[in-house]
Short mmCIF file of C-alpha atoms in Angstrom, two decimals:
data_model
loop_
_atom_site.label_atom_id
_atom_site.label_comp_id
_atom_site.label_asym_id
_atom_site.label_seq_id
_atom_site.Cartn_x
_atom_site.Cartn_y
_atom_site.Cartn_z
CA UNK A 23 -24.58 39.43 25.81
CA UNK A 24 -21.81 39.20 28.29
CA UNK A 25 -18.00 40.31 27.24
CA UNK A 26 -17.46 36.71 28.29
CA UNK A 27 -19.56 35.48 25.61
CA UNK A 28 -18.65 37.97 23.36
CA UNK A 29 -15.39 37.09 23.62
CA UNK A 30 -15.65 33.19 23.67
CA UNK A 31 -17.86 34.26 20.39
CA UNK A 32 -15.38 35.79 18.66
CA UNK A 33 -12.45 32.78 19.19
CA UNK A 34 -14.83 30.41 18.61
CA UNK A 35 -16.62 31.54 15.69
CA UNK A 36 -20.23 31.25 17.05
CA UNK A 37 -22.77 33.85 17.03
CA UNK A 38 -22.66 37.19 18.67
CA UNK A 39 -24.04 40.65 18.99
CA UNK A 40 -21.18 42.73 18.45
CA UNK A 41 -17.15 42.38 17.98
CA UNK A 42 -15.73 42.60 21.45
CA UNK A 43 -13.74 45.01 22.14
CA UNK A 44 -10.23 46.42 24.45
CA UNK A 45 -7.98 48.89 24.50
CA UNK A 46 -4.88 49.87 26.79
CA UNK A 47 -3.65 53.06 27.30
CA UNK A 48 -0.16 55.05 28.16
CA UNK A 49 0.07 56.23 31.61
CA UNK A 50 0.86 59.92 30.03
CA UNK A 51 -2.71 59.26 28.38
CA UNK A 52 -4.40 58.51 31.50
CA UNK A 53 -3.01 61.45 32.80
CA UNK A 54 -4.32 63.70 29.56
CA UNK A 55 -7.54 62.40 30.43
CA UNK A 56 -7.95 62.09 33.39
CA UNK A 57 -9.46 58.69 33.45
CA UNK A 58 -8.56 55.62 35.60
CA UNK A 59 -8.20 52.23 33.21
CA UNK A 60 -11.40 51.38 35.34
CA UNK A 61 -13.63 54.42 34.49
CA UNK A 62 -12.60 54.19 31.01
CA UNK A 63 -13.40 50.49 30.36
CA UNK A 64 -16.55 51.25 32.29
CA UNK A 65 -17.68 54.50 29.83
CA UNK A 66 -16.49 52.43 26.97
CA UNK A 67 -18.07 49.17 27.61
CA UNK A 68 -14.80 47.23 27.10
CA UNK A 69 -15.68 43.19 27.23
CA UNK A 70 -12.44 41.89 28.95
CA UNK A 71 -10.37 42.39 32.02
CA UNK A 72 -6.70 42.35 32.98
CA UNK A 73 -4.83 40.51 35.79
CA UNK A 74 -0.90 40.39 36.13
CA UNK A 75 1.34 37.21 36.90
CA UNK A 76 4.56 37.96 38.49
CA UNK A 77 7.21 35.18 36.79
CA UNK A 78 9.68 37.04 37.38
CA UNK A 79 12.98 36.04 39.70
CA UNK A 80 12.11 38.70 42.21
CA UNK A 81 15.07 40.95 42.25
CA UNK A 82 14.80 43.99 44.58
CA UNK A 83 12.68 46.45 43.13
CA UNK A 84 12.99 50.41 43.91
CA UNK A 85 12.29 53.85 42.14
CA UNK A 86 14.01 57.09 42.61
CA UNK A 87 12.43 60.57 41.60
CA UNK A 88 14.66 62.34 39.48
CA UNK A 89 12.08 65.41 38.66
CA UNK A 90 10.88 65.28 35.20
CA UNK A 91 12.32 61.60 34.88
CA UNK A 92 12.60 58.70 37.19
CA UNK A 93 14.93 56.00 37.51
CA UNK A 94 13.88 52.07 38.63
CA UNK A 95 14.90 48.57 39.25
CA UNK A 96 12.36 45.70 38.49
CA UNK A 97 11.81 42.59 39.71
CA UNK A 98 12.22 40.97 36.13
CA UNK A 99 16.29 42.09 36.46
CA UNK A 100 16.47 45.52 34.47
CA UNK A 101 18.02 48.94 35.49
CA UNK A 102 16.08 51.59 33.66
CA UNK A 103 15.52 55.47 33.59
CA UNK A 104 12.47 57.17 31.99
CA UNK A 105 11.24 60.32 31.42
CA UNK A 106 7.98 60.31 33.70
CA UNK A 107 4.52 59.47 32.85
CA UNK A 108 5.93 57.85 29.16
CA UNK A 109 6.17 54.24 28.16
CA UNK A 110 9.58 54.10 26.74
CA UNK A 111 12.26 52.52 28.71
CA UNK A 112 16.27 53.59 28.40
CA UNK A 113 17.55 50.00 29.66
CA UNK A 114 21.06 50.87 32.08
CA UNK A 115 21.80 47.33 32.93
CA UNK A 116 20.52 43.58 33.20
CA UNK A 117 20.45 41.40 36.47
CA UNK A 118 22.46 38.48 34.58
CA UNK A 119 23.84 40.04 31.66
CA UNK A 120 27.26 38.20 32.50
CA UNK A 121 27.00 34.11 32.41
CA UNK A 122 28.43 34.13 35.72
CA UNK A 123 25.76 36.34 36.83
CA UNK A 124 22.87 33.88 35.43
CA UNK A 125 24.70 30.63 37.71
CA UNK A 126 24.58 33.27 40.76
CA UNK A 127 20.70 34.02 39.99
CA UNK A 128 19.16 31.46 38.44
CA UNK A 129 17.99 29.86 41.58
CA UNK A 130 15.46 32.68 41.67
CA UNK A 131 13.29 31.01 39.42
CA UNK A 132 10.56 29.34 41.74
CA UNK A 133 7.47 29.36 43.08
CA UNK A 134 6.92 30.17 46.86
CA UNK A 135 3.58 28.58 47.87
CA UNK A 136 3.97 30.30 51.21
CA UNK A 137 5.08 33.90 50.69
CA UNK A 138 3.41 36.62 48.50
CA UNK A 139 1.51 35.53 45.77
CA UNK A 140 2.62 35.53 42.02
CA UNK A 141 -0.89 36.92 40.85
CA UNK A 142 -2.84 39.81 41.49
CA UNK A 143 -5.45 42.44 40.43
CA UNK A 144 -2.10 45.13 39.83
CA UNK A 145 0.19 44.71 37.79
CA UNK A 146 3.92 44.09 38.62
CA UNK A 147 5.68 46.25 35.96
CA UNK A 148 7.98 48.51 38.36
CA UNK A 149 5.86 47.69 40.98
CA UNK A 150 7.91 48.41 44.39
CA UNK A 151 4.50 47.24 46.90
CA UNK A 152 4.69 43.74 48.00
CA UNK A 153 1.58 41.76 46.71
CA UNK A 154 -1.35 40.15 48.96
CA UNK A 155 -0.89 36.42 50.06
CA UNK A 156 -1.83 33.95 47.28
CA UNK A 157 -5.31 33.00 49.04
CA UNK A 158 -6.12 36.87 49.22
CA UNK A 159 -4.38 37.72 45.46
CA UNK A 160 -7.03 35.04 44.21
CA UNK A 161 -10.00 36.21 46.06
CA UNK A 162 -9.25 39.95 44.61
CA UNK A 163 -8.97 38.73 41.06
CA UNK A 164 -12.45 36.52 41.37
CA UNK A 165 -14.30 39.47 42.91
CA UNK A 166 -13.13 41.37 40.25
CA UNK A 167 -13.91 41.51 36.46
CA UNK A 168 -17.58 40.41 36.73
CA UNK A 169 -18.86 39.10 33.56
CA UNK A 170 -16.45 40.10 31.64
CA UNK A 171 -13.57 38.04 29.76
CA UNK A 172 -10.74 37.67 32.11
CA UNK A 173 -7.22 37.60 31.25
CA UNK A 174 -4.28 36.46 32.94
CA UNK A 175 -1.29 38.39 31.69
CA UNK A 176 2.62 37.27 31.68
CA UNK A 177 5.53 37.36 29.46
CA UNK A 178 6.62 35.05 27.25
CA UNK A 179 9.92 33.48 27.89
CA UNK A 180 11.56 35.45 25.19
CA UNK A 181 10.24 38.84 26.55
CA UNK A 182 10.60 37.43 30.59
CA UNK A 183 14.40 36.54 29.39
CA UNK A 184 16.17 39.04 27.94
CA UNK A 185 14.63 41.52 30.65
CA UNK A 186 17.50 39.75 33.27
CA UNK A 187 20.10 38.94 30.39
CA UNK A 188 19.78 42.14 27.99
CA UNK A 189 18.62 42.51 24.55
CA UNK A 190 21.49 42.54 22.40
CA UNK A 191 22.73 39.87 25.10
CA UNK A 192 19.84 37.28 24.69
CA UNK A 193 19.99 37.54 20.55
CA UNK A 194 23.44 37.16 20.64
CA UNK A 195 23.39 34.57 22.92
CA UNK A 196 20.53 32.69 20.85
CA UNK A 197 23.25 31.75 18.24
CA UNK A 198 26.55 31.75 20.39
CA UNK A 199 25.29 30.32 23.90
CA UNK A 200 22.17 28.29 22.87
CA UNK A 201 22.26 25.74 25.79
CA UNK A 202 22.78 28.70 28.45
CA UNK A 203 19.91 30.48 26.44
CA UNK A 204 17.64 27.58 26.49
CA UNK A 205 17.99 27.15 30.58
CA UNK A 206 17.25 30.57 30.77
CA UNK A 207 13.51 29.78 28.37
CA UNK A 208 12.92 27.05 30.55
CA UNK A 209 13.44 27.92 34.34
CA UNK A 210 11.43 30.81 33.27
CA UNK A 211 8.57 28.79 31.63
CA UNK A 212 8.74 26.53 34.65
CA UNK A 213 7.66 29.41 36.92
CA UNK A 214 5.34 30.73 34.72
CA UNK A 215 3.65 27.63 34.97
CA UNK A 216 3.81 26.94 38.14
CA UNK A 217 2.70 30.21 39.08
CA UNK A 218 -0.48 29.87 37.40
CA UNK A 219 -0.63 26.28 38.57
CA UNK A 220 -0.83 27.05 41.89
CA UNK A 221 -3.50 30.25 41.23
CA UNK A 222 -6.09 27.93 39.45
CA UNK A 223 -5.53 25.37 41.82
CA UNK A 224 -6.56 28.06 44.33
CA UNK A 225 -9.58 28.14 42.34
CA UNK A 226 -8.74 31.48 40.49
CA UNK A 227 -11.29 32.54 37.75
CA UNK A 228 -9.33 33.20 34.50
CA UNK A 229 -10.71 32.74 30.79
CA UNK A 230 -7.11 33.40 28.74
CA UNK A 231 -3.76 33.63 29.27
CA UNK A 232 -2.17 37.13 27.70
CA UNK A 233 1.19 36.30 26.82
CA UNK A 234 3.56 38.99 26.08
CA UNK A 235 6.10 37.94 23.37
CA UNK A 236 7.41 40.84 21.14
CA UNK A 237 8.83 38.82 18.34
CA UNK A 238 9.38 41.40 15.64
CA UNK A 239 10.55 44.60 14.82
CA UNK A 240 9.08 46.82 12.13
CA UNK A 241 10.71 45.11 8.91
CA UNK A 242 11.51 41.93 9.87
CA UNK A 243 11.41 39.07 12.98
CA UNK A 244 13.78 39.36 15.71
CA UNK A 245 15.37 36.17 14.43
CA UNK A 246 15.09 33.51 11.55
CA UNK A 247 11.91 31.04 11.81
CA UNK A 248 14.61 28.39 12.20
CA UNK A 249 15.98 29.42 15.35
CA UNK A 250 12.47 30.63 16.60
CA UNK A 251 11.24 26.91 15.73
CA UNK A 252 14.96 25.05 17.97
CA UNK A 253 13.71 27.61 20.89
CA UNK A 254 11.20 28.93 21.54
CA UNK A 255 8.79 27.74 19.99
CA UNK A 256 9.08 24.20 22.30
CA UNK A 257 8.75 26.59 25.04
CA UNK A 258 5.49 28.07 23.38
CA UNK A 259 4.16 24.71 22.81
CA UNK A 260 4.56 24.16 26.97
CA UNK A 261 2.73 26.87 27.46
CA UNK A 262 -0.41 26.61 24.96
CA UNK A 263 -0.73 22.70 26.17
CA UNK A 264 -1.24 23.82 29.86
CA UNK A 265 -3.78 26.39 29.39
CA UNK A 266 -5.57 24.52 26.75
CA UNK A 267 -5.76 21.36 29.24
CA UNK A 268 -7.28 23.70 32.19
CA UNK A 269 -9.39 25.17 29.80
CA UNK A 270 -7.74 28.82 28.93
CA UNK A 271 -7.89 30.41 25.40
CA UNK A 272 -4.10 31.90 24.45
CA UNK A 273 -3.53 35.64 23.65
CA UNK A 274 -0.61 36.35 22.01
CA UNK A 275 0.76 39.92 22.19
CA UNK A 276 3.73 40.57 19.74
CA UNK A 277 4.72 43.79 18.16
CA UNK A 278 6.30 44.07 14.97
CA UNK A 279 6.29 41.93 11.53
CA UNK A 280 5.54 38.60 12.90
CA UNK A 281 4.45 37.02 9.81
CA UNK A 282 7.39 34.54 9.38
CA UNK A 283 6.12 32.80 12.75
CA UNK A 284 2.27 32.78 12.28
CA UNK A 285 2.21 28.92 10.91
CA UNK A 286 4.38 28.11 13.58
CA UNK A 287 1.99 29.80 16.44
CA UNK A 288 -1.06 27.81 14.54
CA UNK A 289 0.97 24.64 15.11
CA UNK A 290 1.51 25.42 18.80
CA UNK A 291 -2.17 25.95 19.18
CA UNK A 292 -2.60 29.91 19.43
CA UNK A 293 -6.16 31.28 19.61
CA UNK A 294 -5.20 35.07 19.51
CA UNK A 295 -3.28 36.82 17.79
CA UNK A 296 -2.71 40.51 18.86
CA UNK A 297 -1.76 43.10 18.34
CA UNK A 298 -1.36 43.06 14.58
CA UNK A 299 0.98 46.44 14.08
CA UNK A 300 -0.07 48.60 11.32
CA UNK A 301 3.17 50.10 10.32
CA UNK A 302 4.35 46.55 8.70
CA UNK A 303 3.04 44.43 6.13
CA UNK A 304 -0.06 42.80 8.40
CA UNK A 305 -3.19 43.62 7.43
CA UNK A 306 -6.26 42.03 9.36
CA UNK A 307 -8.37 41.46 6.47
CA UNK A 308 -5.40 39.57 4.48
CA UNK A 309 -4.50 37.62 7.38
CA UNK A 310 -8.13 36.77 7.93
CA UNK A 311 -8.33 35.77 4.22
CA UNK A 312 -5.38 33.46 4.68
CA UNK A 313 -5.40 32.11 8.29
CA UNK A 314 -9.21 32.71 9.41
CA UNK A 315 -10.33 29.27 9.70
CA UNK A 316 -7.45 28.24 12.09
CA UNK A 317 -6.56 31.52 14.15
CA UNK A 318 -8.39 34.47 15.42
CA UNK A 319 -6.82 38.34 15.33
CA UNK A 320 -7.34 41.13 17.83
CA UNK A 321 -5.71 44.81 16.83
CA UNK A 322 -4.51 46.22 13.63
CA UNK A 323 -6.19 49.63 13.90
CA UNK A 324 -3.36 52.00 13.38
CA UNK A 325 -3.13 54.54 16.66
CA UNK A 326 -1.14 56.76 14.24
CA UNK A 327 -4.78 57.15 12.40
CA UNK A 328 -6.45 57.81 15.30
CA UNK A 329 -3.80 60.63 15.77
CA UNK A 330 -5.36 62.16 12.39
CA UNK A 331 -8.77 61.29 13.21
CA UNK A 332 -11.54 62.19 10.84
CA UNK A 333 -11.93 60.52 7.33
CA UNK A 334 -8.17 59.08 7.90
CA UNK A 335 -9.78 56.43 11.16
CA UNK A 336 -12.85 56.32 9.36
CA UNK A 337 -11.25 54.43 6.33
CA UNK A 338 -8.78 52.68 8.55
CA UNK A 339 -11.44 50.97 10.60
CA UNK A 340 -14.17 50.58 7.83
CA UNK A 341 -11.41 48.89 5.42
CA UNK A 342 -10.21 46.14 8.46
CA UNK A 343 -13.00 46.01 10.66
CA UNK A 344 -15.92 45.13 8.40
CA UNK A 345 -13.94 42.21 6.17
CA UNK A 346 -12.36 41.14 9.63
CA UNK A 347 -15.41 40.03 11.30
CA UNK A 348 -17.06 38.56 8.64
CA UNK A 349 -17.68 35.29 10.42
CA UNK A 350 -16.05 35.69 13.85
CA UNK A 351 -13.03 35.55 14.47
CA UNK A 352 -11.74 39.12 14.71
CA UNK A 353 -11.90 41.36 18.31
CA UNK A 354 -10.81 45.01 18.32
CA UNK A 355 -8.06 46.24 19.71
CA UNK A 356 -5.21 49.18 18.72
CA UNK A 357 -2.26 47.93 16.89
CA UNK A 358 -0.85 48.71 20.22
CA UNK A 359 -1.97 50.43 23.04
CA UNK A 360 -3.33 54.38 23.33
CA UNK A 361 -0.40 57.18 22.98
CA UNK A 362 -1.48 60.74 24.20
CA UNK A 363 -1.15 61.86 20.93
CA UNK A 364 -5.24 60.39 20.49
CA UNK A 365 -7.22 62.98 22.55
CA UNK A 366 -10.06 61.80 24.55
CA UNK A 367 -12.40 63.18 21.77
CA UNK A 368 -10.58 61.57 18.96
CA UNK A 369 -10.47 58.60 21.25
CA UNK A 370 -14.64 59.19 21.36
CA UNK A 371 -14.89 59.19 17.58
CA UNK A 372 -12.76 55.34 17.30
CA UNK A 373 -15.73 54.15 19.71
CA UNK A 374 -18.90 55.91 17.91
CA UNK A 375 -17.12 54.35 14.12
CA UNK A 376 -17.34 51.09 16.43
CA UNK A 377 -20.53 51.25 17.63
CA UNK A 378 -21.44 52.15 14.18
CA UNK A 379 -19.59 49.18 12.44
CA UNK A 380 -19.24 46.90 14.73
CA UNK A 381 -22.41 45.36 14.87
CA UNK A 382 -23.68 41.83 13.55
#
């Protein structure tokens, strides 16, 4: 089978030859094993592919070398400083963290049909390269990918908001600015939209949208169900009616406990949800249990286990991987993505226990 079909499988509940399977890793990772993304979905005969949507309000973007840390401005609005080669960001400032700042940006939300496209094979995380014109962006991404699934990744409009207004700003601003906080959610899901609008009207190949919407932190949700259902989750709605009507599954990516919001995403129309983090209550084969006949779950398999490796990933995957897939429904993933504290060889023994396992 393709990882198209394996995929489509999987969300759809119809028959197929394995669990499909995907993994992302830290850049320090890559570097530990010196392994491109590429040559490690290749070796590991990951069924899916990644392309990047820029819906962003294109602020200046630069990076300055610092030594053993580096300091950046993105096009999504934040200041940040790193140390290098490591996924965790130390946030300095926000584009529009001031409500005066957000009337002097907000015209930045749009879609340019005739300058550099809002798609592309790269992604445009603290990317300081301009990207291709729209016509070549989309020609890239359907060269690309082959048979495999093809995702089109973007934030949400929580996750593309508070990366201009701040954090603390945004959740604050949820309860004491709602209205402001609102036009923020929707010029954002407006380009979003359009963005991909535009791309598929271009005749860009794409089989899901991977949205980006951390909505929890380890204990609890970010905010109440209540204020997640005034808004965002009209926003979400927008978003899982326009790729449904052009034919594209939905991915949800949220870290954290998320499990106040899961009947909400069913009601929105969710396919996916990912990436399931092990260190709070969710557990793929109780969620499966409870939700299986309405949504499908990618993840859950602790990276903290794969740390330990031996019997400790061995249980971990045998106890959620075998009751998870019990009827489709269930892809694998890592609760999150690959930290360089999972060598390349304990990194080899997750794939054999899924080769091993994985099978229908």
């Amino acid at each position: 089978m393709t990882g198209r079909e394996r995929f489509l499988g999987a969300i759809e509940r119809t028959p197929i030859d394995r669990i499909p399977r995907y993994d992302g890793f830290w850049e320090e990772t890559l570097n530990e094993y010196g392994k491109t993304p590429q040559e490690l979905a290749q070796e590991f005969e990951y069924d899916a592919v990644m392309f990047a949507l820029d819906s962003s309000m294109r602020f200046p973007t630069r990076r300055i070398d610092l030594g053993t840390q580096e300091e950046g401005w993105d096009r999504y609005g934040f200041h940040m400083k790193r140390n290098k080669g490591r996924s965790t960001l130390h946030y300095l400032d926000f584009a529009t963290a001031a409500p005066e700042d957000w009337e002097k940006h907000r015209h930045r939300f749009t879609v340019d049909k005739t300058g550099e496209s809002r798609v592309d094979t790269d992604a445009f995380f603290l990317r300081t390269s301009p990207a291709p014109s729209w016509q070549e962006a989309v020609d890239r991404i359907n060269a690309s990918g082959g048979d495999k699934f093809r995702f089109i990744n973007f934030y949400g409009p929580w996750e593309g908001t508070w990366r201009h207004h701040g954090f603390e700003n945004t959740l604050m601003d949820m309860i004491c600015e709602p209205d402001m906080v609102e036009d923020m959610f929707d010029l954002y899901t407006d380009t979003a939209l359009g963005a991909l609008d535009y791309a598929l009207e271009l005749g860009m190949q794409a089989d899901a949208v991977w949205l980006v919407e951390d909505l929890g932190s380890t204990r609890a949700p970010l905010f109440s169900p209540d204020l997640y259902r005034r808004l965002l989750k009209p926003r979400h709605a927008r978003i899982m009616d326009f790729a449904h009507a052009h034919g594209l599954k939905v991915v949800m990516h949220s870290c954290g406990e998320v499990s106040a919001f899961i009947p909400d995403l069913i009601d929105v129309g969710l396919d996916v949800l990912e990436a399931l983090q092990a260190n709070t209550t969710l557990h793929v084969a109780r969620l499966k249990a409870q939700y299986g006949s309405r949504l499908s779950f990618m993840g859950n398999i602790s990276v903290q286990k794969m740390a330990e490796g031996g019997g400790a990933i061995r249980r971990e995957m045998e106890e959620k991987i075998i009751p998870a897939m019990q009827g489709g429904g269930y892809i694998y993933h890592s609760d999150h993505s690959i930290p360089p504290e999972v060598t390349y060889d304990k990194y080899c023994d997750v794939m054999r226990i899924l080769d091993e396992i994985g099978k229908y």
